[in-house]
mmCIF file of C-alpha atoms in Angstrom:
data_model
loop_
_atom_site.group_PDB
_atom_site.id
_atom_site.type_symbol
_atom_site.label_atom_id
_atom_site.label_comp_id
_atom_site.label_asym_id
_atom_site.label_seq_id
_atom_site.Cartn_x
_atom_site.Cartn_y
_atom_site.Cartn_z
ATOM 1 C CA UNK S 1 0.000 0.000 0.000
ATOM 2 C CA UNK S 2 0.968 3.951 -0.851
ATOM 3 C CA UNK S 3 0.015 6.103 1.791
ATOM 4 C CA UNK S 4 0.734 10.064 1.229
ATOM 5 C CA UNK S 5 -0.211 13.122 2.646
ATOM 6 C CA UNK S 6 -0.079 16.721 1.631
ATOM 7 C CA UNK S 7 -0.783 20.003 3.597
ATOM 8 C CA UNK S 8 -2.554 22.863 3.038
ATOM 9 C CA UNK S 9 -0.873 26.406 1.825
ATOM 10 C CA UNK S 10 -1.416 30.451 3.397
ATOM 11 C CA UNK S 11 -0.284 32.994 2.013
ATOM 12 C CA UNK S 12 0.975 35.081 5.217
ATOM 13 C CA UNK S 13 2.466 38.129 2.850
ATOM 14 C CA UNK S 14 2.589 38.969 -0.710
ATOM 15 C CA UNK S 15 -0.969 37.721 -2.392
ATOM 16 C CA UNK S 16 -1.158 38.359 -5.945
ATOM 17 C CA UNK S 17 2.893 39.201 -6.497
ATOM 18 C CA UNK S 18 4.083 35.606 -7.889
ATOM 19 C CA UNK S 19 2.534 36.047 -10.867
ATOM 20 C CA UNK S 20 4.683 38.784 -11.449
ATOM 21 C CA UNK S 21 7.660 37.828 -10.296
ATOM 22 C CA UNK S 22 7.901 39.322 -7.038
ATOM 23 C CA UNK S 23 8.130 37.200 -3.784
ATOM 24 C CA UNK S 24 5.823 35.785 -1.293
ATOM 25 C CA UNK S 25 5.722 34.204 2.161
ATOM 26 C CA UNK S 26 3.901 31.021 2.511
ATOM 27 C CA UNK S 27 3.799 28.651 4.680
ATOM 28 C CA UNK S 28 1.962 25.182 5.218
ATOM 29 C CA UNK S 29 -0.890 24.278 7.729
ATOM 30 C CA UNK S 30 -1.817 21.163 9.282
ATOM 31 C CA UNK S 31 -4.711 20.657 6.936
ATOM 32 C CA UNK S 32 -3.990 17.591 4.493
ATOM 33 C CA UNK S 33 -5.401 16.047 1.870
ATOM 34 C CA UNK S 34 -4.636 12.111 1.686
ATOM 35 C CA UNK S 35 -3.711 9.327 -0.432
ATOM 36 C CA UNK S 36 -3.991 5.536 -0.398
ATOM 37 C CA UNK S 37 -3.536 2.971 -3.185
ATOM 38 C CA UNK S 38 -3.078 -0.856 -3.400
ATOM 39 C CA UNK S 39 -2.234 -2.412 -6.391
ATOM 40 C CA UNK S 40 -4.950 -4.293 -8.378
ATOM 41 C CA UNK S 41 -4.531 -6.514 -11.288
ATOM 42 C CA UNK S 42 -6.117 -4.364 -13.936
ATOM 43 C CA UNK S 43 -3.933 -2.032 -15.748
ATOM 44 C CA UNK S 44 -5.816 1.034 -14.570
ATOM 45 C CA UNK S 45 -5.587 3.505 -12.148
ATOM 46 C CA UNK S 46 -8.835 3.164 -10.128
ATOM 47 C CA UNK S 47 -9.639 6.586 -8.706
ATOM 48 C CA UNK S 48 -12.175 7.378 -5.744
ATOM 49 C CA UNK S 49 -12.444 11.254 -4.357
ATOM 50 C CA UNK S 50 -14.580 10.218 -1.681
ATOM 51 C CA UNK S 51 -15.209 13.875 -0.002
ATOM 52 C CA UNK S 52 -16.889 14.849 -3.615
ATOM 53 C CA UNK S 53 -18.248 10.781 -4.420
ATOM 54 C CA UNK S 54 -16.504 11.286 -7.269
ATOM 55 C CA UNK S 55 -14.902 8.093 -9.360
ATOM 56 C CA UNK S 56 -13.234 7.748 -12.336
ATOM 57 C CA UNK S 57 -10.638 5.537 -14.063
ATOM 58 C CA UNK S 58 -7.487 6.338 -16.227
ATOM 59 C CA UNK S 59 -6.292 3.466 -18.672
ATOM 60 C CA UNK S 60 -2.659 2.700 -18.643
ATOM 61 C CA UNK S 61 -2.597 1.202 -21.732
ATOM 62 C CA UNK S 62 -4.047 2.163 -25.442
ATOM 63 C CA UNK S 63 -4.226 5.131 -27.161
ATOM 64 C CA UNK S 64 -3.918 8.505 -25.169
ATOM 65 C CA UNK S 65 -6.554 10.650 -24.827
ATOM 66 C CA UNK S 66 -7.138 14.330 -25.371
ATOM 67 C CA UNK S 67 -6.860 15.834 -22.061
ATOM 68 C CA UNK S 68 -9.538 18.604 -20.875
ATOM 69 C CA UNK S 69 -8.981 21.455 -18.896
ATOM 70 C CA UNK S 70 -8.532 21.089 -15.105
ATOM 71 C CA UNK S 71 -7.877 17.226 -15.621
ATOM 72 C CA UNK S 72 -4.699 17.365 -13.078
ATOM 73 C CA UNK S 73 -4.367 13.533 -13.086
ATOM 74 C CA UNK S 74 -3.734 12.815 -16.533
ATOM 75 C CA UNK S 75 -1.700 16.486 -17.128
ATOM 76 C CA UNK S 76 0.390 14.694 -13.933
ATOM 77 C CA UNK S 77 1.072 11.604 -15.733
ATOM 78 C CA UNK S 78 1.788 13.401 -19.623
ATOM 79 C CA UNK S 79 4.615 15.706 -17.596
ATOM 80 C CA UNK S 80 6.018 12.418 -15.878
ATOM 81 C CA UNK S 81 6.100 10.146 -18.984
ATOM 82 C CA UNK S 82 7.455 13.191 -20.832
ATOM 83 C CA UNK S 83 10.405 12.768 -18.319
ATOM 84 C CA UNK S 84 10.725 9.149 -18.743
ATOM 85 C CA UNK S 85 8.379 7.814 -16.599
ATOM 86 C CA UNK S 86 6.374 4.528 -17.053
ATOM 87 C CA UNK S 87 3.144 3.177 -15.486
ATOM 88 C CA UNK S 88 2.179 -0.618 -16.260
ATOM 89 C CA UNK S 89 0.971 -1.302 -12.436
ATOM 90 C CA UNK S 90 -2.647 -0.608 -11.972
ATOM 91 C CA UNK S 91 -3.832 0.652 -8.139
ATOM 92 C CA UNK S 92 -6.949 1.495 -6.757
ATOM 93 C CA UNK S 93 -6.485 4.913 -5.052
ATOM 94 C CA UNK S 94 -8.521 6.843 -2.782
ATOM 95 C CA UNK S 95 -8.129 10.584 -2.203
ATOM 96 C CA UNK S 96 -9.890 12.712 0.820
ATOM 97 C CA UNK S 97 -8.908 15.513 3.135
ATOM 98 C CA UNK S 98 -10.134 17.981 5.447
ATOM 99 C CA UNK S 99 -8.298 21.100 3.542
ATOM 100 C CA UNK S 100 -12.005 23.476 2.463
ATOM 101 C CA UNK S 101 -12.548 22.799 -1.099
ATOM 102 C CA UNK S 102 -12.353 26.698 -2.875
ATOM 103 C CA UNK S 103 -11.509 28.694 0.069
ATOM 104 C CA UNK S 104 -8.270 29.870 -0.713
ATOM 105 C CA UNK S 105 -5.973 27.088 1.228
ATOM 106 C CA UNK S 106 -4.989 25.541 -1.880
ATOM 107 C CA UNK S 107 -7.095 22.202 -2.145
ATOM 108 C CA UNK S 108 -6.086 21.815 -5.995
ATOM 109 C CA UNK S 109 -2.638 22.335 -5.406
ATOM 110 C CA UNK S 110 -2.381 20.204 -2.674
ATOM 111 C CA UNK S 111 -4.197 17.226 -4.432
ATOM 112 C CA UNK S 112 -1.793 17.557 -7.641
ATOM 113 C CA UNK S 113 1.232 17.607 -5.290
ATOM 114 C CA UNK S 114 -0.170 14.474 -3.421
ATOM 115 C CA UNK S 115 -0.687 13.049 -7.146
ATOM 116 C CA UNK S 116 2.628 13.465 -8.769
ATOM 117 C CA UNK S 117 4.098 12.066 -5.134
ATOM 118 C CA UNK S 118 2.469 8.890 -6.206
ATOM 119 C CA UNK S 119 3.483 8.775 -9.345
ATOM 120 C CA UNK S 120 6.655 9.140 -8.405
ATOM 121 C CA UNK S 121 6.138 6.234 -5.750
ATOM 122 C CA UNK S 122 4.918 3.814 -8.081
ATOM 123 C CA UNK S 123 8.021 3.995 -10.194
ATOM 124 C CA UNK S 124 9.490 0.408 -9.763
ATOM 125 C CA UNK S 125 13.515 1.449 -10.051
ATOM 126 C CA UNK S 126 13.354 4.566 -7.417
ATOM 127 C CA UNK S 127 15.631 7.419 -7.884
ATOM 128 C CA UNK S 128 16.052 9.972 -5.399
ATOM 129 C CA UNK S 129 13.476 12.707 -6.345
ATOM 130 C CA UNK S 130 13.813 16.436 -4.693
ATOM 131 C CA UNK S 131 10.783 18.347 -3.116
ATOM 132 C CA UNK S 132 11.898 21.262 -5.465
ATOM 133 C CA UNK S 133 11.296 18.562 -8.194
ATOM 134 C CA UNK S 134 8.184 17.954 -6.759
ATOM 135 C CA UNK S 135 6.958 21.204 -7.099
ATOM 136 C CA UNK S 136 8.324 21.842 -10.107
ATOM 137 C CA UNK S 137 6.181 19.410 -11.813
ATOM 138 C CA UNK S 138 3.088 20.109 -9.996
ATOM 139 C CA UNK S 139 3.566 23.466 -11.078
ATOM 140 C CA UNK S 140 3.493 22.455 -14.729
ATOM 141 C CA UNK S 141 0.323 19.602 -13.858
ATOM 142 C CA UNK S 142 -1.669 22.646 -12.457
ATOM 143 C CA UNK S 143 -0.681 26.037 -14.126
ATOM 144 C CA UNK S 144 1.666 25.838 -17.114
ATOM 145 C CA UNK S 145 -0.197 22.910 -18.939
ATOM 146 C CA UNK S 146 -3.203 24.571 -18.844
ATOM 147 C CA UNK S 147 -2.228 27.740 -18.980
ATOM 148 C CA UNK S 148 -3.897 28.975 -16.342
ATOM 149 C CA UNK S 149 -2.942 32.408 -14.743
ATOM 150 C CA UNK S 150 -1.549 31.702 -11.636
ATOM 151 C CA UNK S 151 2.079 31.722 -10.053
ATOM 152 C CA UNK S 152 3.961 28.878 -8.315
ATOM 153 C CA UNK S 153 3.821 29.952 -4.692
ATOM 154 C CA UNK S 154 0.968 26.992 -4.226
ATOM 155 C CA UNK S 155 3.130 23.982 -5.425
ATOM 156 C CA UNK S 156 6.545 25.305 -4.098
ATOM 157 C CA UNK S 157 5.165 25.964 -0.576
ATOM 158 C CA UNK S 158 3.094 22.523 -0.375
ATOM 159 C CA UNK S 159 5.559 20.450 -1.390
ATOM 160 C CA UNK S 160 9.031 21.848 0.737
ATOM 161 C CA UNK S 161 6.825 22.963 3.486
ATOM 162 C CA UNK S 162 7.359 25.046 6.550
ATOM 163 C CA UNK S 163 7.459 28.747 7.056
ATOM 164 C CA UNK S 164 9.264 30.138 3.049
ATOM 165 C CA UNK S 165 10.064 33.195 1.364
ATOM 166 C CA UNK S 166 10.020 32.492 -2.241
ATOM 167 C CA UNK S 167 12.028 34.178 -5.053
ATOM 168 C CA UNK S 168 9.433 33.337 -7.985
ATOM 169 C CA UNK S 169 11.606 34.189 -10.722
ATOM 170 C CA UNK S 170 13.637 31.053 -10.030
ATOM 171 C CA UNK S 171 11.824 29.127 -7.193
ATOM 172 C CA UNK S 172 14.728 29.856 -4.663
ATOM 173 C CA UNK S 173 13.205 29.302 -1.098
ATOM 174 C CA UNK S 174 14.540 30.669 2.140
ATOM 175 C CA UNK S 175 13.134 28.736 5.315
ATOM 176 C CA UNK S 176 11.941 31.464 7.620
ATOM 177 C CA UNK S 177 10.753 31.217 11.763
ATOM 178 C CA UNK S 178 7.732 30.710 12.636
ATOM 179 C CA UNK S 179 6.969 33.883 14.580
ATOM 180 C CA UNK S 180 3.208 34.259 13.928
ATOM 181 C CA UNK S 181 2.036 33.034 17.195
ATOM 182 C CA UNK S 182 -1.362 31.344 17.263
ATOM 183 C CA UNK S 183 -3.409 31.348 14.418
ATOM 184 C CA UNK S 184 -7.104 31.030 13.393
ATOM 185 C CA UNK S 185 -8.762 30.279 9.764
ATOM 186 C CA UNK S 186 -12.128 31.168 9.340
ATOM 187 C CA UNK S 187 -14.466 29.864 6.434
ATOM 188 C CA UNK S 188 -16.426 32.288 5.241
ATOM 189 C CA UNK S 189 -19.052 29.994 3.034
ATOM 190 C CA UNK S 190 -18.561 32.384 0.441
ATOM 191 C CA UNK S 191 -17.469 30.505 -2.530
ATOM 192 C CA UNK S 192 -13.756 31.780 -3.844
ATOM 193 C CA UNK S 193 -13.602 33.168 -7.539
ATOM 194 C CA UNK S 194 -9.693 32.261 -8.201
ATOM 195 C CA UNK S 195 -9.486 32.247 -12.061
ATOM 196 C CA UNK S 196 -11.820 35.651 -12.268
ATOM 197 C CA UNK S 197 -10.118 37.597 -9.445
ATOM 198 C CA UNK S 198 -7.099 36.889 -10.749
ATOM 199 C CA UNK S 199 -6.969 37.142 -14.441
ATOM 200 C CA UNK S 200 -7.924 40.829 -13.606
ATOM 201 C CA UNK S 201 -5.594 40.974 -10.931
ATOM 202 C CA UNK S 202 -2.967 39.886 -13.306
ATOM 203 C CA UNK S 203 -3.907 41.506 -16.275
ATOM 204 C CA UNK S 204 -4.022 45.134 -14.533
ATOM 205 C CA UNK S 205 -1.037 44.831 -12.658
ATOM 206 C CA UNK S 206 1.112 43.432 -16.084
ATOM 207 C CA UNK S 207 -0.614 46.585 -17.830
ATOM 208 C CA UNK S 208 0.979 48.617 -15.346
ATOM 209 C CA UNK S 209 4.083 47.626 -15.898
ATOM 210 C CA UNK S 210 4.295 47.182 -19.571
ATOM 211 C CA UNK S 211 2.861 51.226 -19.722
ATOM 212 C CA UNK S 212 6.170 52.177 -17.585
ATOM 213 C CA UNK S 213 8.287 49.496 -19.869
ATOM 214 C CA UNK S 214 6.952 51.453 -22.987
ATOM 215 C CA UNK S 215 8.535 54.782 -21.994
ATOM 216 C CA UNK S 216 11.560 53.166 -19.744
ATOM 217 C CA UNK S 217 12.921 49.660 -20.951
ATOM 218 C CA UNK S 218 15.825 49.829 -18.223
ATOM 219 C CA UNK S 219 12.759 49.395 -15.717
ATOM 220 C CA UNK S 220 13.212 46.586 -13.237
ATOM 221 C CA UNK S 221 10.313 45.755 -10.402
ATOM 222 C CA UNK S 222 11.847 43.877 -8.679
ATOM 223 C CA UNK S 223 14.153 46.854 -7.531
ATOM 224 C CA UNK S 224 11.551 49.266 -7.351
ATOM 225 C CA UNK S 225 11.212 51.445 -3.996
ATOM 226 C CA UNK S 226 8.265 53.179 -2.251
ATOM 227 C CA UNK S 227 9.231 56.727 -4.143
ATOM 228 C CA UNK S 228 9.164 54.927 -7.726
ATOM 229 C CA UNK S 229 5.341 54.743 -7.312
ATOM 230 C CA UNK S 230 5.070 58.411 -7.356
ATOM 231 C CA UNK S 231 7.658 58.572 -9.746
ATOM 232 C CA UNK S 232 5.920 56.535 -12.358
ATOM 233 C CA UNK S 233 2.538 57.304 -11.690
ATOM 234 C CA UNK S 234 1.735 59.599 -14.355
ATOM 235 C CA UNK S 235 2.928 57.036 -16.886
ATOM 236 C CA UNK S 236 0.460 54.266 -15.723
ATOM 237 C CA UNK S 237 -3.474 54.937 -17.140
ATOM 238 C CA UNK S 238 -5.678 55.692 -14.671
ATOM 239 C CA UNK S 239 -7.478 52.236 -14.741
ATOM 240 C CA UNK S 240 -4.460 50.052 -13.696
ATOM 241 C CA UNK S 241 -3.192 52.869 -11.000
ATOM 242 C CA UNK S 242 -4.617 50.803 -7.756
ATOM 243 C CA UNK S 243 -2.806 47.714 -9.136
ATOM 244 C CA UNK S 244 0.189 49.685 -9.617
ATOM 245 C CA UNK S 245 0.028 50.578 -5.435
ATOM 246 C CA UNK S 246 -0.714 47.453 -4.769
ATOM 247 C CA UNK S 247 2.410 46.079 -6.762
ATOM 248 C CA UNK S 248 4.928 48.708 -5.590
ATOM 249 C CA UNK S 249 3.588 48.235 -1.320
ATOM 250 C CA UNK S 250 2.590 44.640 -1.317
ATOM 251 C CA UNK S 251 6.313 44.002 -2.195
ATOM 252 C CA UNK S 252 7.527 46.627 0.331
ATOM 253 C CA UNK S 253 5.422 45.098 3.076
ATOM 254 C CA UNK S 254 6.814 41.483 1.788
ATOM 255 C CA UNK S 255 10.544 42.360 2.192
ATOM 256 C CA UNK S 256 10.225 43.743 5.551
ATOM 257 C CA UNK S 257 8.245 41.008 6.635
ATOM 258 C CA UNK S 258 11.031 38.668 5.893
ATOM 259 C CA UNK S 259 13.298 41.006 7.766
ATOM 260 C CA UNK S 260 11.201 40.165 10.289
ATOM 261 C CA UNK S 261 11.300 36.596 10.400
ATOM 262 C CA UNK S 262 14.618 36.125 10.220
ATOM 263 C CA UNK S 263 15.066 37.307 13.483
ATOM 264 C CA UNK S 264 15.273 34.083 16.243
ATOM 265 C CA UNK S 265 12.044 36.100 18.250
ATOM 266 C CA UNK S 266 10.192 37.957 15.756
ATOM 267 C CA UNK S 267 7.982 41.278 16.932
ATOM 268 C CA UNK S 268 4.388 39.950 16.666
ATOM 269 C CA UNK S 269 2.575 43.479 16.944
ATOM 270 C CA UNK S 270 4.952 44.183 13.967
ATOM 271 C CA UNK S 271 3.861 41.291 11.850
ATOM 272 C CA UNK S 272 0.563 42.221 12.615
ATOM 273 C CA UNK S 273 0.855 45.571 11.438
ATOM 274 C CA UNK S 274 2.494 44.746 7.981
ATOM 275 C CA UNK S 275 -0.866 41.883 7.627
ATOM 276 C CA UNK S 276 -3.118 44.416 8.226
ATOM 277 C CA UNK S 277 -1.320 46.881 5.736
ATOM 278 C CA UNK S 278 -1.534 44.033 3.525
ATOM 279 C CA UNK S 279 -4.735 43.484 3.787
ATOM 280 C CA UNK S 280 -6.306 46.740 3.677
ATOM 281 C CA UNK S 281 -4.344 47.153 0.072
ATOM 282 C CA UNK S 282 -5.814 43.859 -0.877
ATOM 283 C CA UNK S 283 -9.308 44.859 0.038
ATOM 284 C CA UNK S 284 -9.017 48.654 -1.321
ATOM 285 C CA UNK S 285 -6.969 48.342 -3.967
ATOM 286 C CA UNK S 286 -7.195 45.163 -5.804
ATOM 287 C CA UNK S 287 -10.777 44.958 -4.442
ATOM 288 C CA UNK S 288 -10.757 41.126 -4.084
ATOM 289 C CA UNK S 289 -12.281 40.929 -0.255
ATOM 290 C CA UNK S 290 -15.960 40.850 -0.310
ATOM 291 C CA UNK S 291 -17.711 43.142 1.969
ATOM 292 C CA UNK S 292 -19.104 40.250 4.212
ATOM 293 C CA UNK S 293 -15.487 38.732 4.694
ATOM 294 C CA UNK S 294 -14.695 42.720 5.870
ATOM 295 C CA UNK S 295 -17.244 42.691 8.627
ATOM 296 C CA UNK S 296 -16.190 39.238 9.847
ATOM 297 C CA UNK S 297 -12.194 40.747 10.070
ATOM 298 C CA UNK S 298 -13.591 43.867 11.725
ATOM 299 C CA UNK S 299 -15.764 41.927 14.150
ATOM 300 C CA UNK S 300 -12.406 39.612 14.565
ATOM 301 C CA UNK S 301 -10.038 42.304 15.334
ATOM 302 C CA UNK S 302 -12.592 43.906 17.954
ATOM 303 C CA UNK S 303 -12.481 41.203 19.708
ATOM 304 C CA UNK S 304 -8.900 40.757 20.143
ATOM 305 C CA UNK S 305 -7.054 39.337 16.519
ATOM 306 C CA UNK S 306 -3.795 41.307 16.567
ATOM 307 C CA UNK S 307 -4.204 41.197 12.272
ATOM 308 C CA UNK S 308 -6.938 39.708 9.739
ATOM 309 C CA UNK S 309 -6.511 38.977 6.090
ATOM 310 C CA UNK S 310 -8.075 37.036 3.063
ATOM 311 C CA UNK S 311 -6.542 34.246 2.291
ATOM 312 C CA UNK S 312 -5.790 33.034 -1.453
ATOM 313 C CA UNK S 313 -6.780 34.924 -4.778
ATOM 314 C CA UNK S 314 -10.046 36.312 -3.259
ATOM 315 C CA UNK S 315 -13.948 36.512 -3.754
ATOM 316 C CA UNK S 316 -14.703 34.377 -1.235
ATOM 317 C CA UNK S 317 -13.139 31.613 0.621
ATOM 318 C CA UNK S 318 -11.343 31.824 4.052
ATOM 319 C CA UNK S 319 -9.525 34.407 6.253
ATOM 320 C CA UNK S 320 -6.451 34.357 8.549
ATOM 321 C CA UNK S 321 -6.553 35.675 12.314
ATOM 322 C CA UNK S 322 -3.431 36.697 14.155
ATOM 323 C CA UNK S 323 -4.554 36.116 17.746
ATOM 324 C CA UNK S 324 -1.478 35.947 19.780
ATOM 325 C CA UNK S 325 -2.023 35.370 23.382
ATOM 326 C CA UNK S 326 -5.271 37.060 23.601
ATOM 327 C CA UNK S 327 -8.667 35.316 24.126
ATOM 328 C CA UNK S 328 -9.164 32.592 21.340
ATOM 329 C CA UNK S 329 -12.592 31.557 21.630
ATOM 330 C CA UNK S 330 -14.355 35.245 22.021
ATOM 331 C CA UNK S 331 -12.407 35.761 18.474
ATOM 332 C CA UNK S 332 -13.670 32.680 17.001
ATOM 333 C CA UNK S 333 -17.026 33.464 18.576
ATOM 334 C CA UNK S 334 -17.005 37.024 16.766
ATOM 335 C CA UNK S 335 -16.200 35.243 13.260
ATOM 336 C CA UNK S 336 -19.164 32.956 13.770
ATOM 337 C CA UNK S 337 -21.702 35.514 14.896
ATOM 338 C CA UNK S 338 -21.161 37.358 11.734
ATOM 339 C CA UNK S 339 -21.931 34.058 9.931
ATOM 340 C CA UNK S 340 -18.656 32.391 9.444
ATOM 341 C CA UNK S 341 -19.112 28.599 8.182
ATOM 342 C CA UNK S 342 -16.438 27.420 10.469
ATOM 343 C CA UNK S 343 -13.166 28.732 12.375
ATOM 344 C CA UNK S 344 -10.413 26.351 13.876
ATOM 345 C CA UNK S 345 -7.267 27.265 15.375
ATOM 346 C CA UNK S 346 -3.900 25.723 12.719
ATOM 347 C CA UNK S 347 -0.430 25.420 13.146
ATOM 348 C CA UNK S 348 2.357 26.046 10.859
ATOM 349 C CA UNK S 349 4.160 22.813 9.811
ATOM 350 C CA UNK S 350 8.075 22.678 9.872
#
């Protein structure tokens, strides 16, 4: 028998910058989504996703099929066979998890990580195989097979896990401490509109950039500075101006969070402070909080979170609560009297 499991992804600083290039701090949670296969005799894999009673079965043998959009598992195995891989065993596999399906902790991801782990597994002549590996090919599985619009903070924080700062030019990660304190996610029930939010997300902010790139080629964001906003702000058109804040000051907020936790004892009230910068120019600027999710942060906060944010691409889906040592369950009360699904206290995995 194969027995994986995968954890959940937050985004703690720098939502909607790996897309362009610019790094982010993630981290993984002790949410999972699991795997377990046995063999069988039939030259299939038999698939059961029993939290969606879901079944389906891919053929290992005959003629390949056309593969649709979205289909992970078979994207998974074209990227592995493309690198020399070969599957002749069938298995019976069931998936399940307790990571919320569409609420921003990175359900997909996690699944296609879990996935290409057991593809590599199956491999009867094992070869050592790195985590960055890992997520380098759950990166293509997900987002560059597809073509989807979405960076590769998901698969390169799920599958090296721990507290990371990520260069996503090149995928360079730098293990940070875990100086967060206690920490609370909160469902909203709102459902999470990921490829919406951020095609217009993306598209703005690359707009942005591009107008500056027009009239100065030299330009380089990833060395830009707070007075370079100002500096290239008549440049920008008016419509992609918010994204071009939220580009310059999410990245700002990013590196000094870092600074941050590098240090052996972090400042909490600090790294509260930066979130709740963050958030506020995720909410005002790239508009992707909706104004229930608002009211549940605000309610948070008053009664005690030290900093509140959205977690993942946005419309919907879950939120983050600093709470350090203050009273736990009159914050996770406050979340559920302004109609939270469900809040649960997480811890960041090593």
């Amino acid at each position: 028998m194969i027995a994986i499991k995968v954890p959940a992804r937050i985004c703690f600083f720098g939502d909607h910058q790996d897309y362009l290039g610019l790094p982010v701090i993630a981290g993984t949670v002790n949410r999972y989504i699991c795997l377990r296969a046995v063999p069988i005799e039939r030259k299939e894999f038999s698939v059961v996703l029993k939290d969606l009673q879901q079944e389906f079965v891919i053929p290992l043998s005959g003629k390949s099929e056309k593969i649709r959009g979205k289909d992970y598992f078979r994207s998974g195995i074209s990227i592995l066979k493309d690198e020399g891989f070969q599957f002749s065993q069938g298995y019976h596999i069931e998936i399940w998890g307790d990571i919320p399906i569409n609420a921003g902790l990175s359900s997909s991801s996690a699944l296609v990580v879990a996935w290409i782990r057991f593809l590599v597994a199956v491999q009867p002549r094992k070869k050592p195989i790195s985590d960055l590996q890992i997520a380098r090919w759950a990166h293509q599985a997900e987002v560059l097979f597809f073509n989807q619009p979405g960076g590769l903070m998901d698969q390169y924080t799920i599958a090296q896990g721990g507290m990371l700062y990520i260069d996503t030019n090149t995928g360079e990660s730098t293990r940070l401490k875990n100086g967060l304190g206690r920490l609370l996610v909160a469902e909203s029930g709102l459902p999470k509109k990921t490829l919406s939010v951020l095609k217009n997300a993306r598209e703005y902010a690359q707009n942005a950039i591009s107008s500056i790139r027009s009239v100065h080629p030299e330009f380089d964001l990833n060395s830009v500075s707070p007075e370079d906003y100002n500096r290239y702000l008549e440049i920008v058109p008016d419509q992609y101006q918010e994204h071009w804040y939220a580009s310059v000051h999410n990245y700002q907020i990013t590196k000094a969070a870092k600074e941050e936790l590098l240090y052996w004892n972090p400042d909490l009230k600090k790294l509260a402070g930066l979130m709740n910068e963050h958030q506020l120019i995720l909410q005002s600027r790239i508009q992707n909080t909706p104004t229930e999710m608002t009211q549940m942060m605000e309610a948070a906060k008053q009664a005690g979170a030290l900093a509140c944010k959205i977690i993942g691409s946005g419309g919907g889906g879950c939120m983050l609560a600093l709470v350090g040592n203050n009273n736990i369950e009159k914050i996770k009360k406050a979340f559920l009297e302004t109609r939270a699904k469900a809040v649960y206290e997480v811890e960041i995995g090593n």
